[in-house]
XYZ file of N, CA, C and O in Angstrom:
736
model
N 3.021 -23.055 -54.099
C 2.001 -23.628 -54.230
C 0.519 -23.195 -53.929
O 0.472 -22.081 -53.997
N -0.469 -23.706 -54.739
C -1.710 -23.051 -54.792
C -3.068 -24.010 -54.007
O -2.999 -24.778 -53.725
N -3.821 -22.750 -53.705
C -4.815 -23.697 -52.815
C -6.131 -22.832 -52.573
O -6.446 -21.616 -53.070
N -7.052 -23.176 -51.973
C -8.295 -22.336 -52.202
C -8.464 -22.123 -50.452
O -8.317 -23.017 -49.924
N -9.079 -20.863 -50.155
C -9.342 -20.699 -48.962
C -10.653 -20.158 -48.687
O -11.756 -19.726 -49.339
N -11.576 -20.549 -47.772
C -13.111 -20.666 -47.603
C -13.054 -19.865 -46.147
O -12.598 -20.329 -45.338
N -13.861 -19.033 -46.391
C -14.046 -17.711 -45.147
C -15.307 -18.122 -45.011
O -16.484 -18.253 -45.578
N -15.528 -18.903 -43.695
C -17.129 -19.309 -43.139
C -17.245 -18.197 -41.970
O -16.573 -18.258 -40.750
N -18.722 -17.957 -42.151
C -19.243 -17.358 -40.937
C -20.826 -17.601 -40.993
O -21.674 -17.090 -42.022
N -21.092 -18.120 -40.225
C -22.458 -18.654 -39.509
C -23.247 -17.609 -39.256
O -24.099 -18.201 -38.605
N -22.870 -16.379 -39.085
C -23.880 -15.731 -38.299
C -23.542 -15.540 -36.671
O -22.816 -16.357 -36.270
N -24.669 -14.722 -36.034
C -24.671 -14.484 -34.836
C -24.770 -15.944 -33.933
O -26.108 -16.897 -34.518
N -24.145 -16.287 -33.055
C -24.631 -17.860 -32.262
C -25.783 -17.282 -31.743
O -26.505 -16.038 -31.055
N -26.907 -18.099 -31.619
C -28.347 -18.104 -31.042
C -27.673 -17.886 -29.235
O -26.957 -18.006 -28.647
N -28.835 -16.711 -28.972
C -28.593 -16.025 -27.553
C -28.900 -17.777 -26.928
O -28.501 -17.516 -25.675
N -29.842 -18.227 -26.884
C -30.403 -19.266 -25.909
C -30.356 -20.827 -26.611
O -30.794 -21.041 -27.840
N -29.673 -21.449 -25.843
C -29.369 -22.720 -26.445
C -29.793 -23.946 -25.324
O -29.565 -23.862 -24.255
N -30.568 -24.519 -26.297
C -31.073 -25.639 -25.191
C -30.555 -27.020 -25.273
O -29.898 -27.105 -25.769
N -30.740 -27.775 -24.072
C -30.247 -28.890 -23.829
C -31.114 -29.832 -23.338
O -31.915 -29.614 -23.112
N -31.008 -31.001 -23.811
C -31.883 -31.963 -23.527
C -31.134 -33.161 -23.304
O -29.779 -33.539 -23.288
N -31.906 -34.314 -22.209
C -30.972 -35.167 -21.750
C -31.438 -36.507 -22.966
O -32.457 -36.753 -23.433
N -30.298 -37.190 -23.085
C -30.520 -38.514 -23.894
C -30.309 -39.507 -23.508
O -29.037 -39.792 -22.280
N -30.798 -40.738 -23.618
C -30.960 -41.830 -23.139
C -30.761 -42.680 -23.924
O -31.260 -42.922 -24.628
N -29.869 -44.115 -23.952
C -29.856 -45.436 -24.379
C -30.828 -45.950 -24.058
O -31.959 -45.376 -23.369
N -31.198 -47.244 -24.511
C -32.446 -48.136 -24.295
C -32.672 -48.681 -22.998
O -33.858 -48.452 -22.457
N -31.678 -48.426 -22.285
C -31.721 -48.961 -21.068
C -31.838 -47.942 -19.950
O -32.183 -48.359 -18.441
N -31.911 -46.621 -20.277
C -31.962 -45.718 -19.562
C -30.994 -45.691 -18.436
O -30.979 -44.985 -17.329
N -29.639 -46.579 -18.316
C -29.115 -46.619 -17.364
C -27.854 -45.529 -17.436
O -26.951 -44.830 -16.575
N -27.632 -45.037 -19.131
C -26.423 -44.358 -19.284
C -26.913 -42.885 -19.761
O -27.743 -43.261 -21.211
N -26.995 -42.129 -19.401
C -27.514 -40.614 -19.714
C -26.383 -39.430 -19.898
O -25.677 -39.409 -19.159
N -26.831 -38.214 -20.596
C -26.003 -37.147 -20.578
C -26.860 -36.288 -21.512
O -27.654 -36.600 -22.061
N -26.184 -35.018 -20.849
C -27.119 -33.955 -21.666
C -26.544 -33.545 -22.806
O -25.435 -33.493 -23.163
N -27.030 -32.905 -24.193
C -26.797 -32.428 -25.294
C -27.366 -31.249 -26.217
O -28.549 -31.132 -25.561
N -26.697 -30.591 -26.261
C -27.500 -29.323 -27.006
C -28.011 -29.716 -28.551
O -27.409 -30.346 -29.345
N -29.412 -29.810 -28.976
C -29.956 -30.361 -29.907
C -29.566 -29.782 -31.092
O -29.337 -28.488 -30.862
N -29.595 -30.270 -32.087
C -29.193 -29.719 -33.469
C -30.094 -28.750 -34.234
O -29.541 -27.434 -34.328
N -31.412 -28.621 -33.474
C -32.226 -27.489 -34.110
C -31.954 -26.148 -33.196
O -32.390 -25.025 -33.405
N -31.229 -26.186 -31.986
C -31.010 -25.306 -30.965
C -29.522 -24.543 -31.486
O -29.653 -23.341 -31.971
N -28.415 -25.404 -31.913
C -27.239 -24.686 -32.119
C -27.311 -24.038 -33.617
O -26.664 -23.231 -34.212
N -28.166 -24.953 -34.305
C -28.238 -24.523 -35.764
C -29.037 -23.118 -36.040
O -29.555 -22.994 -37.226
N -30.178 -22.722 -35.115
C -31.090 -21.523 -35.188
C -30.256 -20.570 -36.200
O -29.153 -20.137 -36.278
N -31.358 -20.539 -37.481
C -31.131 -19.036 -38.557
C -30.127 -19.721 -39.542
O -29.862 -19.295 -40.344
N -29.826 -20.897 -39.349
C -29.040 -21.703 -41.001
C -30.272 -22.503 -41.346
O -31.061 -23.167 -40.738
N -29.680 -22.792 -42.715
C -30.779 -23.918 -42.944
C -30.834 -25.061 -42.635
O -29.438 -25.551 -42.138
N -31.665 -25.830 -42.537
C -31.839 -27.229 -42.002
C -31.710 -27.969 -42.890
O -31.694 -28.038 -44.265
N -30.997 -29.326 -42.592
C -30.563 -30.261 -43.458
C -32.033 -30.945 -44.258
O -32.399 -31.010 -43.539
N -31.677 -31.468 -45.255
C -32.705 -31.789 -45.947
C -32.345 -33.311 -46.937
O -31.737 -32.954 -47.799
N -32.561 -34.171 -46.117
C -31.951 -35.578 -47.280
C -32.718 -37.167 -46.470
O -33.187 -36.535 -45.292
N -32.371 -37.713 -46.838
C -33.414 -39.484 -46.662
C -32.172 -39.546 -45.743
O -30.895 -39.927 -46.032
N -32.384 -39.955 -44.275
C -31.779 -40.505 -43.784
C -31.714 -41.928 -43.588
O -32.766 -42.262 -44.371
N -30.571 -42.679 -43.216
C -30.478 -44.146 -43.429
C -30.166 -44.660 -41.982
O -29.594 -44.098 -41.023
N -30.866 -45.786 -41.582
C -30.259 -46.594 -40.259
C -29.240 -47.193 -40.234
O -28.533 -47.484 -41.237
N -28.398 -46.952 -38.981
C -27.292 -47.466 -39.029
C -27.065 -48.638 -37.563
O -27.344 -48.104 -36.881
N -26.645 -49.972 -38.366
C -26.379 -50.686 -37.317
C -24.802 -50.257 -36.916
O -23.894 -50.925 -37.452
N -24.723 -49.834 -35.750
C -23.205 -49.480 -34.938
C -22.344 -50.671 -34.772
O -22.880 -51.495 -33.849
N -21.439 -51.148 -35.324
C -20.375 -51.972 -34.379
C -19.300 -51.456 -34.436
O -18.479 -51.993 -33.444
N -18.743 -50.096 -34.580
C -17.683 -49.324 -34.371
C -17.517 -48.005 -34.069
O -18.728 -47.617 -34.498
N -16.878 -47.143 -32.837
C -17.119 -46.112 -32.801
C -15.770 -45.289 -33.001
O -14.787 -45.724 -32.592
N -16.171 -44.143 -33.896
C -14.743 -43.587 -33.879
C -14.776 -42.071 -33.568
O -15.566 -41.444 -33.835
N -13.631 -41.892 -33.070
C -13.521 -40.651 -32.366
C -12.506 -39.652 -33.510
O -11.898 -40.393 -33.476
N -12.996 -38.798 -33.707
C -12.301 -37.880 -34.873
C -11.589 -36.488 -33.523
O -12.295 -36.347 -33.018
N -11.107 -35.942 -34.098
C -10.589 -34.052 -33.916
C -11.076 -33.258 -34.769
O -10.439 -33.587 -36.206
N -11.284 -32.129 -34.602
C -11.800 -31.302 -35.476
C -10.817 -30.651 -36.341
O -10.482 -29.762 -37.029
N -9.148 -30.899 -35.547
C -7.937 -29.857 -35.973
C -8.200 -28.319 -35.988
O -7.135 -27.790 -36.693
N -9.260 -27.839 -35.212
C -8.821 -26.269 -35.180
C -8.679 -25.790 -34.053
O -7.950 -26.417 -33.563
N -9.117 -24.776 -33.970
C -8.752 -24.162 -32.796
C -8.861 -24.755 -31.151
O -9.864 -25.054 -30.916
N -7.622 -24.606 -30.529
C -8.047 -25.269 -28.979
C -8.416 -23.776 -28.090
O -8.541 -24.182 -26.877
N -8.203 -22.688 -28.797
C -8.564 -21.172 -27.813
C -10.102 -20.692 -28.036
O -9.864 -20.142 -27.176
N -10.493 -20.986 -29.052
C -12.144 -20.534 -29.347
C -12.555 -21.419 -28.370
O -12.993 -22.333 -28.388
N -13.182 -20.224 -27.353
C -14.436 -20.909 -26.522
C -16.006 -20.768 -26.881
O -16.499 -20.853 -26.020
N -16.297 -20.146 -27.833
C -17.632 -19.995 -28.423
C -17.944 -21.201 -28.929
O -17.718 -21.459 -30.727
N -18.074 -22.356 -28.422
C -18.405 -23.693 -29.065
C -19.361 -23.604 -29.933
O -19.252 -24.260 -30.782
N -20.168 -23.019 -29.545
C -21.746 -23.103 -30.715
C -21.114 -22.734 -31.689
O -21.367 -23.087 -32.804
N -20.393 -21.310 -31.730
C -20.058 -21.036 -33.097
C -19.415 -21.839 -33.722
O -18.752 -21.907 -35.077
N -17.918 -22.605 -33.420
C -17.328 -23.960 -33.640
C -18.134 -24.578 -34.609
O -18.004 -24.966 -35.745
N -19.245 -25.277 -33.853
C -20.034 -26.208 -34.315
C -20.802 -26.024 -35.480
O -20.652 -26.528 -36.849
N -21.285 -24.360 -35.392
C -21.800 -23.920 -36.677
C -21.004 -23.656 -37.717
O -21.880 -24.399 -38.798
N -19.677 -23.125 -37.564
C -18.878 -23.315 -38.781
C -18.452 -24.682 -39.287
O -18.357 -24.647 -40.425
N -18.589 -25.468 -38.459
C -18.423 -27.104 -38.890
C -19.735 -27.428 -39.756
O -19.323 -27.850 -40.753
N -20.644 -27.194 -39.469
C -21.703 -27.565 -40.179
C -21.847 -26.509 -41.858
O -22.216 -27.470 -42.623
N -21.458 -25.339 -41.554
C -21.287 -24.728 -42.544
C -20.297 -25.320 -43.653
O -20.433 -25.415 -44.984
N -19.132 -25.407 -42.557
C -18.049 -26.432 -43.865
C -18.277 -28.039 -44.398
O -18.406 -27.760 -45.630
N -19.328 -28.485 -43.672
C -19.923 -29.902 -44.082
C -20.888 -29.398 -45.530
O -20.698 -30.378 -46.529
N -21.784 -28.621 -45.267
C -22.924 -28.540 -46.100
C -22.529 -27.581 -47.088
O -23.040 -27.750 -47.999
N -22.169 -26.327 -46.994
C -21.754 -25.601 -48.047
C -20.599 -25.648 -48.524
O -20.508 -25.490 -50.165
N -19.363 -26.270 -48.071
C -18.172 -26.114 -48.803
C -17.986 -27.350 -49.283
O -17.897 -28.259 -50.735
N -18.408 -28.661 -48.465
C -18.211 -30.009 -48.605
C -19.448 -30.466 -49.676
O -19.475 -31.544 -50.292
N -20.208 -29.781 -49.499
C -21.592 -30.015 -50.398
C -22.165 -31.312 -49.493
O -22.816 -32.171 -50.410
N -21.831 -31.796 -48.570
C -22.777 -32.841 -47.841
C -23.959 -32.055 -47.352
O -24.324 -30.986 -47.287
N -25.213 -33.273 -47.040
C -26.451 -33.311 -46.493
C -26.427 -32.289 -45.243
O -27.521 -31.781 -44.820
N -25.566 -32.496 -44.667
C -25.745 -32.358 -43.095
C -24.054 -32.465 -42.442
O -23.135 -32.982 -43.070
N -23.932 -32.144 -41.275
C -22.656 -32.188 -40.805
C -22.483 -33.665 -40.387
O -23.410 -34.272 -40.566
N -21.470 -34.244 -40.676
C -21.007 -35.555 -40.927
C -21.077 -36.229 -39.562
O -21.218 -37.436 -39.472
N -20.631 -35.484 -38.522
C -20.412 -36.653 -37.111
C -21.881 -36.397 -36.412
O -22.835 -35.883 -36.419
N -21.893 -37.789 -35.523
C -23.584 -37.919 -34.695
C -23.385 -37.435 -33.628
O -24.070 -36.684 -32.955
N -22.064 -36.729 -33.094
C -21.978 -36.009 -31.816
C -20.670 -34.876 -31.794
O -19.729 -35.559 -32.643
N -20.628 -34.102 -31.140
C -19.484 -33.153 -31.180
C -19.297 -32.971 -29.602
O -20.537 -32.665 -28.923
N -17.997 -32.792 -29.270
C -17.598 -32.686 -27.909
C -16.740 -31.305 -27.774
O -15.740 -31.186 -28.079
N -17.443 -30.444 -27.301
C -16.423 -29.261 -26.632
C -15.532 -29.362 -25.871
O -15.369 -30.066 -24.720
N -14.557 -28.263 -25.586
C -13.362 -28.656 -24.261
C -14.058 -28.617 -22.975
O -13.273 -29.031 -22.254
N -14.999 -27.855 -23.068
C -15.559 -27.667 -21.689
C -16.430 -29.127 -21.269
O -17.291 -29.111 -20.237
N -16.755 -29.772 -21.941
C -17.479 -31.107 -22.126
C -18.941 -30.898 -22.270
O -19.687 -31.679 -22.500
N -19.132 -29.996 -22.920
C -20.659 -29.396 -23.808
C -20.618 -30.719 -24.897
O -19.591 -30.807 -25.412
N -21.694 -31.381 -24.823
C -22.284 -32.334 -26.014
C -22.904 -31.405 -26.777
O -24.248 -31.279 -26.559
N -22.942 -31.871 -28.253
C -23.769 -31.067 -29.197
C -24.047 -32.482 -29.780
O -23.310 -33.457 -30.460
N -25.678 -32.399 -30.047
C -25.755 -33.452 -31.274
C -25.502 -32.799 -32.650
O -25.318 -31.767 -32.992
N -24.787 -33.574 -33.456
C -24.680 -33.471 -34.881
C -25.870 -33.611 -35.762
O -26.455 -33.204 -35.820
N -25.292 -35.073 -36.465
C -26.216 -35.096 -37.592
C -27.661 -35.323 -37.333
O -28.067 -36.132 -36.113
N -28.611 -34.581 -38.126
C -29.775 -34.914 -37.519
C -30.860 -35.970 -37.892
O -30.621 -36.697 -39.072
N -31.286 -36.700 -36.940
C -31.818 -37.904 -37.042
C -32.966 -38.310 -37.880
O -33.881 -39.450 -38.003
N -34.029 -37.079 -37.984
C -35.058 -36.714 -38.521
C -35.722 -37.608 -37.639
O -35.641 -37.551 -36.121
N -37.206 -37.871 -37.641
C -38.482 -38.164 -36.950
C -38.209 -39.678 -36.738
O -38.831 -40.271 -35.552
N -37.612 -40.526 -37.587
C -37.605 -41.884 -36.952
C -36.650 -42.425 -36.660
O -36.523 -43.713 -36.064
N -35.561 -41.954 -36.503
C -34.299 -42.639 -35.704
C -33.691 -41.670 -34.747
O -34.105 -40.628 -34.211
N -32.751 -42.181 -34.075
C -32.352 -41.734 -32.831
C -30.470 -40.924 -33.459
O -30.282 -41.468 -34.056
N -30.412 -40.198 -32.840
C -28.966 -39.779 -33.077
C -27.574 -40.580 -33.297
O -26.871 -40.853 -33.830
N -27.942 -41.963 -32.465
C -27.002 -43.080 -32.341
C -27.261 -43.765 -33.629
O -26.320 -44.326 -34.341
N -28.609 -43.931 -34.338
C -28.851 -44.589 -35.132
C -28.668 -44.180 -36.478
O -28.313 -44.862 -37.611
N -28.636 -42.834 -36.991
C -28.398 -42.420 -38.422
C -27.389 -42.287 -38.818
O -26.199 -42.129 -37.954
N -27.081 -42.971 -40.157
C -25.790 -42.676 -40.509
C -25.059 -41.403 -40.788
O -25.603 -40.647 -41.437
N -23.443 -41.455 -40.216
C -22.887 -40.186 -40.815
C -22.325 -40.359 -41.790
O -22.364 -41.459 -42.639
N -21.319 -39.219 -42.011
C -20.460 -38.869 -43.094
C -18.900 -38.225 -42.849
O -19.114 -36.934 -42.149
N -18.327 -39.172 -41.976
C -17.066 -38.802 -41.445
C -15.929 -39.770 -41.716
O -14.965 -39.294 -41.149
N -16.269 -40.941 -42.479
C -15.023 -42.218 -42.143
C -14.651 -42.908 -43.393
O -14.995 -43.992 -43.777
N -14.289 -41.661 -44.413
C -14.132 -41.928 -45.600
C -14.503 -43.197 -46.530
O -14.334 -44.029 -46.980
N -15.930 -42.767 -46.848
C -16.864 -43.395 -47.236
C -17.031 -44.677 -46.908
O -17.796 -45.981 -47.228
N -16.730 -45.204 -45.701
C -17.197 -46.108 -44.903
C -17.629 -46.107 -43.727
O -17.506 -46.712 -42.427
N -18.909 -45.516 -43.924
C -19.339 -45.200 -42.687
C -21.021 -45.993 -42.131
O -21.531 -45.785 -41.026
N -21.029 -46.919 -43.267
C -22.163 -47.970 -42.430
C -21.501 -49.053 -41.581
O -20.184 -49.258 -41.510
N -21.943 -49.051 -40.356
C -21.504 -49.227 -39.287
C -20.789 -49.003 -38.168
O -20.122 -49.547 -37.338
N -20.721 -47.318 -38.425
C -19.537 -46.587 -37.588
C -20.497 -45.574 -37.073
O -21.390 -44.936 -37.949
N -20.211 -44.993 -35.687
C -21.026 -43.605 -35.346
C -19.996 -42.962 -35.118
O -18.604 -43.271 -34.619
N -19.655 -41.610 -35.661
C -18.600 -40.507 -35.349
C -18.863 -39.655 -33.979
O -19.893 -39.135 -34.164
N -17.637 -39.371 -33.446
C -17.812 -38.450 -32.441
C -16.444 -37.416 -32.343
O -15.548 -37.759 -33.035
N -16.638 -36.494 -32.756
C -15.617 -35.321 -32.975
C -15.568 -34.499 -31.965
O -16.319 -33.680 -31.318
N -14.256 -34.470 -31.282
C -13.586 -33.773 -30.668
C -13.395 -32.530 -30.885
O -12.223 -32.613 -31.850
N -13.861 -31.162 -30.327
C -13.611 -29.866 -31.094
C -12.017 -29.750 -30.346
O -11.862 -29.947 -29.434
N -11.282 -29.296 -31.431
C -9.639 -28.713 -31.407
C -8.856 -29.508 -31.655
O -9.281 -30.497 -32.354
N -7.220 -29.350 -31.713
C -6.654 -30.050 -32.402
C -5.622 -30.816 -31.250
O -5.033 -30.136 -30.673
N -5.904 -32.275 -31.288
C -4.881 -33.046 -30.347
C -3.794 -33.414 -30.998
O -3.133 -34.430 -30.088
N -3.272 -32.870 -31.702
C -1.581 -33.317 -31.975
C -0.944 -32.151 -31.659
O 0.275 -32.323 -31.329
N -1.624 -30.811 -31.303
C -0.439 -29.932 -30.631
C -1.099 -29.640 -29.155
O -0.341 -28.675 -28.103
N -1.839 -30.145 -28.840
C -2.378 -30.212 -26.953
C -3.021 -31.696 -26.804
O -3.799 -32.329 -27.538
N -3.389 -31.844 -25.534
C -4.311 -33.081 -25.051
C -5.507 -32.361 -24.842
O -5.866 -31.499 -24.248
N -6.124 -33.322 -24.873
C -7.909 -33.220 -24.533
C -8.106 -32.602 -23.058
O -7.669 -33.176 -21.973
N -9.035 -32.027 -22.508
C -9.160 -31.449 -21.556
C -10.260 -32.385 -20.806
O -10.866 -33.016 -21.385
N -9.904 -32.745 -19.664
C -10.291 -33.660 -18.780
C -12.171 -33.864 -18.655
O -12.941 -34.480 -18.879
N -13.069 -32.170 -18.649
C -14.265 -32.061 -19.082
C -14.422 -32.911 -20.132
O -15.702 -33.078 -20.748
N -13.805 -32.683 -21.319
C -14.054 -33.056 -22.729
C -13.767 -34.502 -22.724
O -14.953 -35.567 -23.283
N -13.034 -35.119 -22.039
C -12.592 -36.621 -21.770
C -13.954 -37.314 -21.505
O -14.218 -38.164 -21.603
N -14.481 -36.746 -20.002
C -15.486 -37.050 -19.563
C -16.621 -37.445 -20.460
O -17.535 -38.522 -20.331
N -16.847 -36.449 -20.942
C -18.153 -36.215 -21.609
C -17.721 -37.329 -23.091
O -18.945 -37.990 -23.055
N -16.765 -37.510 -23.745
C -16.403 -38.410 -24.696
C -17.143 -39.434 -24.054
O -17.643 -40.442 -24.545
N -16.375 -39.979 -22.851
C -16.601 -41.257 -22.161
C -18.031 -41.591 -22.255
O -18.708 -42.729 -22.319
N -19.130 -40.638 -21.845
C -20.191 -41.075 -22.113
C -20.750 -41.209 -22.572
O -21.743 -41.957 -23.235
N -20.307 -40.448 -23.985
C -21.250 -40.468 -25.276
C -20.696 -42.333 -25.632
O -21.732 -42.883 -26.278
N -19.400 -42.694 -25.762
C -19.162 -43.772 -25.839
C -19.849 -44.648 -24.952
O -19.884 -45.928 -25.779
N -19.914 -44.730 -23.807
C -20.563 -45.734 -22.848
C -21.688 -45.599 -23.307
O -22.687 -47.236 -23.633
N -22.731 -44.911 -23.779
C -24.007 -45.020 -24.042
C -24.048 -45.448 -25.255
O -25.196 -46.347 -25.381
N -23.509 -45.407 -26.224
C -23.134 -45.716 -27.357
C -23.090 -47.351 -27.705
O -23.796 -48.243 -28.272
N -22.005 -47.880 -26.681
C -21.800 -48.949 -26.256
C -22.725 -49.867 -25.998
O -23.127 -51.133 -26.353
N -23.874 -49.293 -25.061
C -24.689 -49.931 -24.615
C -25.781 -50.045 -25.442
O -26.323 -51.397 -25.429
N -26.257 -49.131 -26.327
C -26.887 -49.040 -26.881
C -27.234 -50.301 -28.051
O -28.019 -50.821 -28.834
N -25.798 -50.441 -28.522
C -25.334 -51.280 -29.774
C -24.744 -52.780 -29.013
O -24.191 -53.539 -29.936
N -24.554 -52.957 -27.864
C -23.857 -53.886 -27.266
C -22.620 -54.249 -27.561
O -22.175 -55.581 -28.409
N -21.762 -53.149 -28.113
C -20.475 -53.498 -28.335
C -19.782 -53.510 -27.375
O -19.371 -52.683 -26.262
N -18.515 -54.397 -27.129
C -17.634 -55.390 -26.582
C -16.367 -53.928 -26.839
O -15.747 -54.045 -27.934
N -16.053 -52.999 -25.891
C -15.190 -51.825 -26.557
C -14.056 -52.232 -26.371
O -13.000 -51.523 -27.064
N -13.157 -53.476 -25.699
C -12.172 -53.932 -25.669
C -11.764 -54.737 -26.557
O -10.700 -55.811 -26.583
N -12.265 -55.277 -27.735
C -12.228 -55.978 -28.720
C -11.819 -55.330 -30.193
O -12.294 -53.797 -30.346
N -11.778 -55.910 -31.309
C -11.517 -55.501 -32.337
C -12.694 -56.707 -33.444
O -12.527 -57.730 -33.109
N -12.859 -56.006 -34.767
C -13.529 -57.098 -35.615
C -13.227 -56.242 -37.110
O -12.690 -55.560 -36.703
N -13.814 -56.862 -37.854
C -14.136 -56.739 -39.061
C -14.396 -55.463 -39.939
O -15.726 -55.250 -38.923
N -14.100 -54.470 -40.402
C -14.930 -53.462 -40.471
C -14.502 -53.131 -42.357
O -13.868 -52.544 -42.608
N -15.676 -53.413 -42.937
C -15.454 -53.168 -44.826
C -14.097 -53.657 -44.895
O -13.181 -53.036 -45.685
N -13.436 -55.157 -44.441
C -12.223 -55.703 -44.813
C -11.138 -55.309 -44.326
O -10.021 -55.360 -44.481
N -10.947 -54.323 -43.140
C -9.999 -53.771 -42.007
C -10.395 -54.354 -40.836
O -11.423 -54.007 -40.297
N -9.430 -55.016 -39.965
C -9.789 -55.424 -38.663
C -9.545 -53.927 -38.041
O -8.432 -53.326 -37.810
N -10.888 -53.336 -37.174
C -10.515 -51.997 -36.563
C -10.866 -52.561 -35.110
O -12.165 -53.069 -34.787
N -10.482 -51.632 -34.345
C -10.727 -52.014 -32.633
C -12.084 -51.133 -32.788
O -12.713 -50.199 -33.426
N -13.058 -51.495 -31.659
C -14.364 -51.339 -31.539
C -14.391 -49.628 -31.250
O -15.446 -48.849 -31.494
N -13.442 -49.150 -30.639
C -13.389 -47.733 -30.455
C -12.126 -47.093 -31.052
O -10.779 -47.596 -30.862
N -12.217 -46.488 -32.081
C -10.663 -45.978 -33.094
C -10.852 -44.793 -33.146
O -12.280 -43.906 -32.899
N -9.999 -44.287 -33.477
C -9.461 -42.810 -33.622
C -8.763 -42.399 -34.796
O -8.029 -43.306 -35.458
């Protein structure tokens, strides 16, 4: 068999990572996240026309990467380069990323007019309208997520469900397929 190997090196991790508090519209559900401009320091900024997304479904991914790499900012930077340099996408595909230690990273840059919740991502096989993507760092075919990561994932999911009035225990049509409102 043959294939292509990509060696990705996003350079040195920024020394200082900012964290900001994100609130949904009701301000009842809050969490802290590392902004993209902080973890992306020294890398090219995304440049694209953002699209507003009315979210009806929340999609949880795992990155299928290492469960042992604890330099989570470096992992997020490398995913950004994979998406932008290798895949030739305009930005990282996910709206949020959650590290094994529970650190939440803002993903796709929403620009000046949208929020991280509203910007349409690129993570769901060309069916991204109406969905928001959250990626858990690691490979959960070989291990279970850490409790801290699950707690942070629940915070993001709860905030998004509140933001878009999503009934999380039901399902509905998404582009021709019945899909649970939280799917993975």
